[in-house]
XYZ file of C-alpha atoms in Angstrom:
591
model
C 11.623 45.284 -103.230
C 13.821 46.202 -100.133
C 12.787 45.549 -96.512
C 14.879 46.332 -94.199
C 15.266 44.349 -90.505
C 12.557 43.745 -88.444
C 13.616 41.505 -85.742
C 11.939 41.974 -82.068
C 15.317 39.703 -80.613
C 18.822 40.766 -81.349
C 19.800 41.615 -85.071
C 20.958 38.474 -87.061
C 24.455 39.592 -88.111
C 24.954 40.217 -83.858
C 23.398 36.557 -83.541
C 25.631 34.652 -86.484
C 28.670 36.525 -84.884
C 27.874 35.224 -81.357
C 27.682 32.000 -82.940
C 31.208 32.129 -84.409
C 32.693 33.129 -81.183
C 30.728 30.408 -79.216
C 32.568 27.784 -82.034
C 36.090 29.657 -82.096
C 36.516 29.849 -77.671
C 35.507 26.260 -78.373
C 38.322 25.340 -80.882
C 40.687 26.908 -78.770
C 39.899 24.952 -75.942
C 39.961 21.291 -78.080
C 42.714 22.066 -80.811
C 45.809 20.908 -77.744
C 43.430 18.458 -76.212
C 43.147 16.686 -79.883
C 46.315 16.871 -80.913
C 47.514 15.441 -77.880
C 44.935 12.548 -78.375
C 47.152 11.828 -81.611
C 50.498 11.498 -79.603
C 48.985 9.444 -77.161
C 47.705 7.018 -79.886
C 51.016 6.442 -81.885
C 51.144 3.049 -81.455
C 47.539 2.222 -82.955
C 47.162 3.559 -85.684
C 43.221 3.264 -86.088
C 42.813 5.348 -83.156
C 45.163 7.718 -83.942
C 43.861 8.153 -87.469
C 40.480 8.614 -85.445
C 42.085 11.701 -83.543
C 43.342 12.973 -86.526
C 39.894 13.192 -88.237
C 38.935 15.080 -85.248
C 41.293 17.246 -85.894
C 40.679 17.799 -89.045
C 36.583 18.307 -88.479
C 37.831 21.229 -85.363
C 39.817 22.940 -88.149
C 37.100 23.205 -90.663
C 34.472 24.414 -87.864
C 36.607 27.562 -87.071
C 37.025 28.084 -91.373
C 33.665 28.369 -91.309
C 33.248 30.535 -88.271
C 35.432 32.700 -89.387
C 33.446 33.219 -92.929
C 30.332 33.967 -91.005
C 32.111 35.980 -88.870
C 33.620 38.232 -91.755
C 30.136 38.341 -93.172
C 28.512 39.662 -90.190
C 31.483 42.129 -89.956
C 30.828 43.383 -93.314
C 27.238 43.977 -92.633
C 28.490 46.253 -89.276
C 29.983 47.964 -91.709
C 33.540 46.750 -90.006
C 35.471 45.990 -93.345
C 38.851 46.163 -91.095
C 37.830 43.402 -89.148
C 36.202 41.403 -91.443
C 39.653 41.706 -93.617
C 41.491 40.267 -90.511
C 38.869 37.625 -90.013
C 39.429 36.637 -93.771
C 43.216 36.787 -93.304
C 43.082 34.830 -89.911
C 40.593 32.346 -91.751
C 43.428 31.300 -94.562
C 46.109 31.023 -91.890
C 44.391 28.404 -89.807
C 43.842 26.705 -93.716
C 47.922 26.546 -94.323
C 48.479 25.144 -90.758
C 50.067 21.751 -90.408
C 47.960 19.957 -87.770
C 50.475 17.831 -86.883
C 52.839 20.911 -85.322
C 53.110 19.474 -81.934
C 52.353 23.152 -80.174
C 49.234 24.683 -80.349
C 50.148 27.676 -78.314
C 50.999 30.247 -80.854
C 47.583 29.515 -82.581
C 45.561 29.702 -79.733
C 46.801 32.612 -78.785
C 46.240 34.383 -82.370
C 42.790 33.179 -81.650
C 41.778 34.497 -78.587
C 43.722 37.623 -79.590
C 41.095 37.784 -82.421
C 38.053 37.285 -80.030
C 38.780 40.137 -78.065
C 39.207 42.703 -80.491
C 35.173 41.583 -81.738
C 32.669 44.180 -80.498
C 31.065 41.236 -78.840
C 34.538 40.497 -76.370
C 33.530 40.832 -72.385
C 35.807 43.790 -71.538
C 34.265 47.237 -71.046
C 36.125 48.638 -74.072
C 34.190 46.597 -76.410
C 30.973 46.923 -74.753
C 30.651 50.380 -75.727
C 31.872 49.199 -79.311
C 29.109 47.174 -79.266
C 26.455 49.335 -78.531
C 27.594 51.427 -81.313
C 27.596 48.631 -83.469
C 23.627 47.540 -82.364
C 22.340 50.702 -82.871
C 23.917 51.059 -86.394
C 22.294 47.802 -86.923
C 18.975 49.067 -85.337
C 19.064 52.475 -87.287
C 18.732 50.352 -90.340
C 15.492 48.603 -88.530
C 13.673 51.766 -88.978
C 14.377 52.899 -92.144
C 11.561 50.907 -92.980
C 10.404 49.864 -96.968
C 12.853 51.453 -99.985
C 11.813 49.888 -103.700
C 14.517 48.914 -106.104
C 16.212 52.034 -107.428
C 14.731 52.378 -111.303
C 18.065 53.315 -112.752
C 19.831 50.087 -112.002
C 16.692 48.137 -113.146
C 17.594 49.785 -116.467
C 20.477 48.085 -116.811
C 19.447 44.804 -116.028
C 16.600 45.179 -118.660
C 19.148 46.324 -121.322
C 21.306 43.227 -120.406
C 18.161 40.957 -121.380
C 17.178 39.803 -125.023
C 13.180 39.033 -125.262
C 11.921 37.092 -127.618
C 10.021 38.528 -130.493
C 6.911 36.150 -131.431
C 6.537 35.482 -127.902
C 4.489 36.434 -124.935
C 6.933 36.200 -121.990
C 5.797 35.777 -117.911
C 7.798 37.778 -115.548
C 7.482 37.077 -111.367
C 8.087 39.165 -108.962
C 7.287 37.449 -105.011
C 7.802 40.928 -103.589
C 6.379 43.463 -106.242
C 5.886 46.508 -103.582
C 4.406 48.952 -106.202
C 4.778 47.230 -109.135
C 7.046 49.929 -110.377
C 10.261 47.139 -110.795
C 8.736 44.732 -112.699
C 7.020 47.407 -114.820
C 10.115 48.870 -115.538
C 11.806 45.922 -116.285
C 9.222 44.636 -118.782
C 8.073 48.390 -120.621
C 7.831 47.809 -124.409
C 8.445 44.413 -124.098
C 6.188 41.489 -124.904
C 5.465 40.626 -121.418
C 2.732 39.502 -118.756
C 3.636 40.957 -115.764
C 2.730 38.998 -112.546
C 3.568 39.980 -108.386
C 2.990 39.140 -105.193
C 2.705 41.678 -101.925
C 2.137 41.037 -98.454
C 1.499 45.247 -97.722
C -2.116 45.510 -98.769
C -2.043 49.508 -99.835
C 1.160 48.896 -101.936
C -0.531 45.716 -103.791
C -3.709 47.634 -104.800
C -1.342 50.440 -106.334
C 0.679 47.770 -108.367
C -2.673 46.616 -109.985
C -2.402 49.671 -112.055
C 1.056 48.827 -113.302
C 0.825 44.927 -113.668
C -1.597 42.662 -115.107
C -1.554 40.453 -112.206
C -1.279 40.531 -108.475
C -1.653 38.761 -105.356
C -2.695 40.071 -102.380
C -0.936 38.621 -98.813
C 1.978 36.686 -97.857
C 3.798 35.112 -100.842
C 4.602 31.956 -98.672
C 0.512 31.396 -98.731
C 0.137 32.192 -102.492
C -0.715 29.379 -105.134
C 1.280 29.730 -107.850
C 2.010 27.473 -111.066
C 5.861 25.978 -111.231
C 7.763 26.118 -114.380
C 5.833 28.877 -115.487
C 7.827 31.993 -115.718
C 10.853 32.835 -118.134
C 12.146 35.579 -115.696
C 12.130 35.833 -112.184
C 12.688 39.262 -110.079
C 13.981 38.443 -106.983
C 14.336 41.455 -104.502
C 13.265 39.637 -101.234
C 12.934 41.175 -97.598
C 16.024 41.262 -95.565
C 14.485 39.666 -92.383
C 15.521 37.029 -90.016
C 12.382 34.553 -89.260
C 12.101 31.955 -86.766
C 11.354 28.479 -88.931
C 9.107 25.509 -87.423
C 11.733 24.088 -85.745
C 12.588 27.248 -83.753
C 16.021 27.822 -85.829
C 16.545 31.389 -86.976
C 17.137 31.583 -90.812
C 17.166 34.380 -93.228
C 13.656 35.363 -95.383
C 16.209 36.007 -98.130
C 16.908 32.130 -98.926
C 13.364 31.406 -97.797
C 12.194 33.527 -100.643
C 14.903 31.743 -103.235
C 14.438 28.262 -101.883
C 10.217 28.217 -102.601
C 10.103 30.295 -105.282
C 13.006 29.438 -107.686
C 10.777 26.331 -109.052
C 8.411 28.937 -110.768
C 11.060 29.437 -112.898
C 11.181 27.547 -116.650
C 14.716 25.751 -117.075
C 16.412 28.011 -119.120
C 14.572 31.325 -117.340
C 16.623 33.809 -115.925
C 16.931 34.540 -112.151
C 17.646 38.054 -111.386
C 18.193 38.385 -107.384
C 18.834 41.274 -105.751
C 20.287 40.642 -102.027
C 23.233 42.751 -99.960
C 26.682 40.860 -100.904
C 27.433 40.364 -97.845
C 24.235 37.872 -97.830
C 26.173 35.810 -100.088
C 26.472 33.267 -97.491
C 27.913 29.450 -98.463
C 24.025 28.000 -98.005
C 22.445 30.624 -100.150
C 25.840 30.242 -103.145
C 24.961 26.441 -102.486
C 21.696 26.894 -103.452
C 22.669 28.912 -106.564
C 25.526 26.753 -107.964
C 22.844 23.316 -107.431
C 20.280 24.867 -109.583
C 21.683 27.336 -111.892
C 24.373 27.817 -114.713
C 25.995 31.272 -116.290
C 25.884 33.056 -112.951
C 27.455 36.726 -112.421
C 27.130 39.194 -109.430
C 26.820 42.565 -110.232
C 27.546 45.234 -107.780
C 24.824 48.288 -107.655
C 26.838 51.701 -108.522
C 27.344 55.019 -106.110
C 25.630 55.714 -103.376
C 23.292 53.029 -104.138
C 25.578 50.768 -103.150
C 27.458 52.826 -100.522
C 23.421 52.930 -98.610
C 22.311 49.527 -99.516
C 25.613 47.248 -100.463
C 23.316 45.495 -103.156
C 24.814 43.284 -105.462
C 22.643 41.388 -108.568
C 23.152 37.406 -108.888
C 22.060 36.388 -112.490
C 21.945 32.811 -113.709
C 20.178 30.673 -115.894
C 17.784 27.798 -114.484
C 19.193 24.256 -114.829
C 18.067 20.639 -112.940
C 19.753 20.094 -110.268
C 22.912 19.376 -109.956
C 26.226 18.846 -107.588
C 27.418 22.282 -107.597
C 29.329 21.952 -104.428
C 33.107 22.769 -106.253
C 31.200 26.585 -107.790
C 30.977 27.432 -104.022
C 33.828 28.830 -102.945
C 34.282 31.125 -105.758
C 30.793 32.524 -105.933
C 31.489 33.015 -101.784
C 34.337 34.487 -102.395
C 33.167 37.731 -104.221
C 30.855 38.100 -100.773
C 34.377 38.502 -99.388
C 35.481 40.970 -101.933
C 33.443 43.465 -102.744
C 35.788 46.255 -104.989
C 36.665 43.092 -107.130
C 32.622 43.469 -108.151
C 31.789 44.931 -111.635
C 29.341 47.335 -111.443
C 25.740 47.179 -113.009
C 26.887 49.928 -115.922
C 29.409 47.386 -116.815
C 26.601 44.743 -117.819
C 26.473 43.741 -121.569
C 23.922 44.592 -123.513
C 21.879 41.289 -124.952
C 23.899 38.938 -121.770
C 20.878 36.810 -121.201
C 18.663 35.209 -123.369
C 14.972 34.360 -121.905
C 13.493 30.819 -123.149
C 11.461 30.995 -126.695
C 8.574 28.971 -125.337
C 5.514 30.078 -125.431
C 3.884 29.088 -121.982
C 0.580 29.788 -120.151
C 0.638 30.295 -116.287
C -2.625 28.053 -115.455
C -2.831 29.017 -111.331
C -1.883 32.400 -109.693
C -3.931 32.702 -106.704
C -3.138 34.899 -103.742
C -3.199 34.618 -100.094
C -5.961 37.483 -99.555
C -9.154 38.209 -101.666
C -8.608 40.812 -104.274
C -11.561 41.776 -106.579
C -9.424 41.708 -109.531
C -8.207 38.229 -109.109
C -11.393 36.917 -108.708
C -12.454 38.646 -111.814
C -9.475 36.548 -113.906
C -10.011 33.227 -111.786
C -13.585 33.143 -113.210
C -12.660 33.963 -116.799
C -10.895 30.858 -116.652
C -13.754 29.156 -114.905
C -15.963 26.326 -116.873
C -18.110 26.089 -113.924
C -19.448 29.296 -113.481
C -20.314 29.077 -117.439
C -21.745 25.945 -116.901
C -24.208 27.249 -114.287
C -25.982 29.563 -117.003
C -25.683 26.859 -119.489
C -29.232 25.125 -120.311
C -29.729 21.259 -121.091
C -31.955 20.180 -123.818
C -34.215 18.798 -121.157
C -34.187 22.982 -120.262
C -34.651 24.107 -123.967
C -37.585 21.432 -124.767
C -41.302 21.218 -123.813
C -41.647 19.119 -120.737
C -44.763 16.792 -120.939
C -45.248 13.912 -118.347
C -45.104 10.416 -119.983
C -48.667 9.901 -118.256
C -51.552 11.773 -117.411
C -51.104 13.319 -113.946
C -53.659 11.725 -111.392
C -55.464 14.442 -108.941
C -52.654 14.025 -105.967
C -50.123 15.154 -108.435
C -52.581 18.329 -109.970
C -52.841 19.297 -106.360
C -48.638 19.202 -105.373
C -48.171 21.101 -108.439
C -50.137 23.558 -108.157
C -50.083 24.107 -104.508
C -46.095 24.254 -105.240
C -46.536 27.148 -107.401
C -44.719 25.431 -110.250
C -47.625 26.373 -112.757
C -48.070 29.918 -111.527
C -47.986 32.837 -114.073
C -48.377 33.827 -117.369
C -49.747 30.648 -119.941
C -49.385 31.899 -123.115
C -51.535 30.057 -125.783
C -54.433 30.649 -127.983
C -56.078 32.274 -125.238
C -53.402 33.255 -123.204
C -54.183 33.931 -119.257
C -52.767 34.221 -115.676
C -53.175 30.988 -113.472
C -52.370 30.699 -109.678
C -52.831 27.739 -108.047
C -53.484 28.009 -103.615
C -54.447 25.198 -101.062
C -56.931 26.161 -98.558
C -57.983 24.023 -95.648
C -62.124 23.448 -95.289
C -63.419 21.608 -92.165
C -66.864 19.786 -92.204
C -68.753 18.973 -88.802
C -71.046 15.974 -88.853
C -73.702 15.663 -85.878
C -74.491 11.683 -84.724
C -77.643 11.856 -82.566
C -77.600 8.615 -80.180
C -80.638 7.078 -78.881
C -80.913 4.935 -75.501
C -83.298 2.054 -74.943
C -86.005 4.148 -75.413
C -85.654 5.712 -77.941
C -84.850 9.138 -75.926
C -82.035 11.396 -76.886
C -78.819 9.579 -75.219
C -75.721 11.854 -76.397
C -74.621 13.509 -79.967
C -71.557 12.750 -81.241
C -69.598 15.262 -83.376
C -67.687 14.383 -86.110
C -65.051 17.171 -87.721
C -63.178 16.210 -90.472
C -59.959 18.748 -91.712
C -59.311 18.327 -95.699
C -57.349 20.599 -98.246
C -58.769 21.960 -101.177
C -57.220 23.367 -104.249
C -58.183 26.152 -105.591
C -57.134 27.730 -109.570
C -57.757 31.445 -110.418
C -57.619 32.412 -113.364
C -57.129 35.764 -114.879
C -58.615 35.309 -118.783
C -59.077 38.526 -121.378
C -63.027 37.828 -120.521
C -63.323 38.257 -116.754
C -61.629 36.293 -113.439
C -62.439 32.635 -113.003
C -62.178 30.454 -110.012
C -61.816 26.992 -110.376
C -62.187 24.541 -107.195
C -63.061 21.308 -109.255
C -61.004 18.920 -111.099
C -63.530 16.209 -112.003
C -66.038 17.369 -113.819
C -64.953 20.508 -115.955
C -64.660 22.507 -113.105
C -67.005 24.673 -111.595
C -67.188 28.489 -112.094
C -67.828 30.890 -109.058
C -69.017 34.195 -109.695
C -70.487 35.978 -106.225
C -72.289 38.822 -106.301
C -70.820 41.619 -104.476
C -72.629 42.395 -100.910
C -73.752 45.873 -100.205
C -72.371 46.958 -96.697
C -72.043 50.045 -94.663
C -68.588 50.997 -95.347
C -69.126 50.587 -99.033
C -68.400 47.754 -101.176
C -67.728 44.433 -99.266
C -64.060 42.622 -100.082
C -66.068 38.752 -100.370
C -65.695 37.117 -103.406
C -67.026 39.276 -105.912
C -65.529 37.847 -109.476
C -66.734 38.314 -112.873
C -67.387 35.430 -114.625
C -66.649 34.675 -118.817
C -70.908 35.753 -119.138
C -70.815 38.207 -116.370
C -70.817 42.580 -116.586
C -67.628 43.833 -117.728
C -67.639 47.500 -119.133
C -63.691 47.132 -120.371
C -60.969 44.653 -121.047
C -58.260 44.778 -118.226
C -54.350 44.723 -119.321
C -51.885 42.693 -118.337
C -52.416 42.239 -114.246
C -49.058 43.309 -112.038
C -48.760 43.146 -108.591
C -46.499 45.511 -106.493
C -44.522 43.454 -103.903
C -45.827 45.646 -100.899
C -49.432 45.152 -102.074
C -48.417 41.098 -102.538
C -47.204 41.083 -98.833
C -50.011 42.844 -97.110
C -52.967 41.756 -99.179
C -54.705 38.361 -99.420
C -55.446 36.922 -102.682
C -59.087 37.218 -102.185
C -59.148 41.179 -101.502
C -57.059 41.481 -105.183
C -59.131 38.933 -107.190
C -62.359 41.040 -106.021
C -60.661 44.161 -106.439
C -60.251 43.082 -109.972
C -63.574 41.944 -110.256
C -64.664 45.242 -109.568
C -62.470 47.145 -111.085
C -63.029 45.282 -114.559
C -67.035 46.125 -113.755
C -66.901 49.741 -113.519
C -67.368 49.848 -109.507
C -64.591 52.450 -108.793
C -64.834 51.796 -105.120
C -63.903 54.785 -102.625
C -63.201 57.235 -104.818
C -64.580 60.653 -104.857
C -67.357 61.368 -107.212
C -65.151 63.643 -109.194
C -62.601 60.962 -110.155
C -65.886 58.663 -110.305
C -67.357 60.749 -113.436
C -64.018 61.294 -114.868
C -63.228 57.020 -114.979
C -66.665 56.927 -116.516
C -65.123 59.103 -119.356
C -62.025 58.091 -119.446
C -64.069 54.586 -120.197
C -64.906 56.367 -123.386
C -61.866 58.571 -124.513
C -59.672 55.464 -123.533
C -57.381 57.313 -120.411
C -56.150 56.229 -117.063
C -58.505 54.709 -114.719
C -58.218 54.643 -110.963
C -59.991 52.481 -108.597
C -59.567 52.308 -104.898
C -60.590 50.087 -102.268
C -60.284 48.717 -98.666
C -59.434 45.043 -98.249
C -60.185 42.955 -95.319
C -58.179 44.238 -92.820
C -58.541 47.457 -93.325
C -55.569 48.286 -95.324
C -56.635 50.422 -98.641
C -54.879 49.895 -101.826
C -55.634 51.552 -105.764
C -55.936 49.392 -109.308
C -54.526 51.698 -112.024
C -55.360 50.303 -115.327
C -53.487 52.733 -117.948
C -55.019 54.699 -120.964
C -53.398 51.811 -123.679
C -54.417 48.953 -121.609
C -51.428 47.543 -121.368
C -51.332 46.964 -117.448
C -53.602 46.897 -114.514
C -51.612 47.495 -111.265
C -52.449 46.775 -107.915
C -50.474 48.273 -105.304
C -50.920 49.873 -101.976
C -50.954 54.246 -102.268
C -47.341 54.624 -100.820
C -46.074 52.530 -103.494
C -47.286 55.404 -105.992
């Protein structure tokens, strides 16, 4: 995935070549002052083997200033001066240090720092602003994915094993369309990371995994993947310690340990980003390494080259750097992609499972696979045998504990047994006044003394196949009340009007359901003595049409329809349906 510059200072390649001026003006001014030192120290040798060292550590400053220098010329697209800088570069590496006159080579430098489009003289300036907007034209071109063509030939240069499921990685997916390429008809798992949220949710339809957000914030297993696509942003970031570094060997430094040893590194960068840190990097950690040039005007836009190599431990690869810069240096000396064998690479026959793959942003689809893989959300549906079992108390309960449980609502609902019925359990608080008449000295009425004393009392209804019971007692059996209803203007009056197991009931109610709107508004009492009357033929505020036709439907066994008005003035219906299956209370606007 390509992404170009975006750099609010000055473009890197303008800020690494200011840098290589800054340490070539410098050289010039110390190379005569140092060698100098050495002729004034001829008769102590220590100090003038001191000097020397100097010398030698001025000399190797400008060889690398110079290499940057080409590098950043390169990317300015100035191959003429890059050339000379390369030229320059292996002139200062054949001269003697010991020549007593410095003058000639000073001069060849500071001829060389003028011609730079960096130099202080007018001329130049204007060659620089060409040069910076070049740089900043490329700024806007904005996000390009890897052409598919030349991911074609990578693939064909890759042998996958047969009996085994490989992971590929891509840190910078884009679309997805790269890594899907690279892995069609292949045994794969497919697995990327992108920080541009619309471009991640299209890859989900291509790969089988993706994170969402900044790859540098992802959690991702190491030593997990047998192929790595590398294609990273070409940005220059700022690190902690305020240094400016390239997100290219960001990218390679964290992510190359996701790689088996033995898995194959494909990474996609300009050549001219071949820089001695980043080939350090490569030569330490990996073996079999070729650079692969991308073909026509691929390469004539982009100047991509591929770096493949196989993952190793670590090693000393200091003595591989200089030839693997080199080819930065040389780019028609590059073989192109077409030019790739078929079957190069071999990816690791190890069958391996990637156990953590976590994005930086939450993505539905992640979460879905995270909680395959999740005991604990299992677990949380599991049930104990302690869950499975009946649960009996070791002893009997005493009448503090009948009254927490059933004041908690813990024994509420259905208790199905040889005469199944519908308990609820409520705690109501009573107060009982007391009157204490005192006399004085004789014997006259002095003063009364009131005594109020607050309790709670729990109450059990009980909804049985024979009628509604209330149940207030625990001692004794329990006592049974069963209130007559109360004749009152407005009809039938909401007090406690239950039907007892001996009292008048002209049908057998079904199974009793609630609405939640009627359970909000209306108190238990106006729905246990809407029951009651319900269950005894009193169809409450009906009209006397619908009153003869639930007398008959008593008899040809249809729908009955009550309705009544509870205590605070709220009317609600009790439907009781032609099979008997359910009496419903709810409130008309539930209907």
């Amino acid at each position: 995935m390509q992404h170009d510059e975006e750099n609010s200072g000055q473009h890197y390649a303008l800020v690494k070549l200011q840098e290589s001026v800054r340490a070539v003006r410098q050289a010039v001014n110390e190379f005569p002052v140092l060698r100098r030192r050495i002729d004034k120290y001829q008769g102590n040798r220590a100090k003038a083997r001191e000097a020397y060292n100097d010398l030698k550590q001025q000399q190797g400053r400008v060889l690398s200033a110079l290499r940057y220098a080409a590098l950043s010329l390169l990317e300015m697209e100035l191959p003429q001066m890059a050339d000379y800088s390369v030229k320059l570069s292996e002139s200062i590496k054949a001269f003697n240090l010991m020549t007593p006159d410095y003058t000639r080579l000073c001069e060849f430098l500071s001829d060389y720092l003028e011609k730079l489009p960096i130099a202080e003289n007018t001329e130049a300036k204007t060659t620089s602003a060409a040069i910076i907007g070049h740089l900043m034209a490329g700024v806007k071109m904005g996000y390009y994915p890897t052409d598919l063509e030349h991911v074609r030939y990578l693939a064909r240069s890759i042998e996958f094993p047969k009996d085994v499921t490989v992971n590929l990685l891509d840190p910078c997916c884009g679309c997805g369309m790269a890594l899907h390429t690279l892995a069609e008809g292949k045994n794969c798992k497919t697995y990327g990371v992108e920080l541009d949220r619309h471009r991640a949710e299209e890859s989900l339809a291509r790969l089988d995994r993706v994170g969402f957000g900044s790859y540098f914030r992802s959690r991702i297993s190491n030593e997990a993947f047998h192929l790595m696509l590398l294609n990273p942003p070409y940005l220059s970031v700022m690190t902690e310690g305020g240094a400016n570094t390239r997100n290219e060997k960001r990218f390679l430094v964290d992510s190359l340990s996701h790689l088996l040893y033995g898995g194959l590194l494909i990474y996609i960068i300009p050549y001219y980003r071949l820089t001695p840190d980043i080939c350090r990097i490569l030569c330490d950690n990996f073996e079999d390494l070729t650079v692969w040039k991308f073909t026509g005007s691929e390469f004539q836009r982009f100047k991509q080259a591929a770096v493949l190599g196989i993952r190793r431990k670590r090693q000393d690869g200091s003595d591989l750097v200089t030839g693997l810069a080199s080819l930065a240096l040389q780019p028609d000396q590059l073989q192109e992609l077409t030019e790739l064998p078929e079957n190069r690479y071999t990816l690791p026959d190890i069958e391996k499972k990637v156990e953590l793959f976590k994005g930086a942003e939450f993505n539905v689809a992640e979460l879905a696979e995270q909680m395959k893989k999740s005991t604990s959300f299992s677990k949380m549906f599991e049930k104990n045998k302690l869950d499975c079992g009946e649960k009996r108390p070791l002893l009997p309960l005493n009448l503090g504990q009948v009254g927490l449980i059933g004041g908690s609502g813990l024994i509420n609902g259905l208790v199905e047994c040889d005469t199944p019925h519908i308990i609820k359990g409520r705690i109501i608080k009573e107060t009982s006044v007391s009157r204490e008449e005192n006399l004085n000295s004789q014997g006259d009425l002095a003063s009364t003394t009131v005594h109020e004393t607050r309790s709670n009392k729990m109450i059990f209804n009980l909804l049985t196949s024979q009628g509604f019971l209330s149940l207030s007692d625990y001692g004794g059996g329990g006592n049974v009340d069963a209130d007559n209803d109360n004749e009152t203007a407005g009809g039938k009056d909401m007090a406690p009007g239950r039907i007892s197991a001996g009292g008048k009931s002209r049908f057998q109610l079904g199974r009793v359901a609630v609405t939640a709107h009627a359970q909000d508004i209306l108190s238990d009492t106006d729905i246990n003595a809407g029951l009651a009357r319900h269950q005894s033929g009193d169809w409450g505020e009906v009209s006397k049409s619908d009153w003869r036709a639930n007398d008959r439907a008593l008899k040809a066994g249809n729908r009955i329809l009550s309705a009544y008005t509870g205590r605070g003035g709220r009317r609600f219906w009790i439907i009781t349906e032609a099979d008997r299956s359910y009496t419903t209370v709810m409130m008309p606007e539930d209907y």
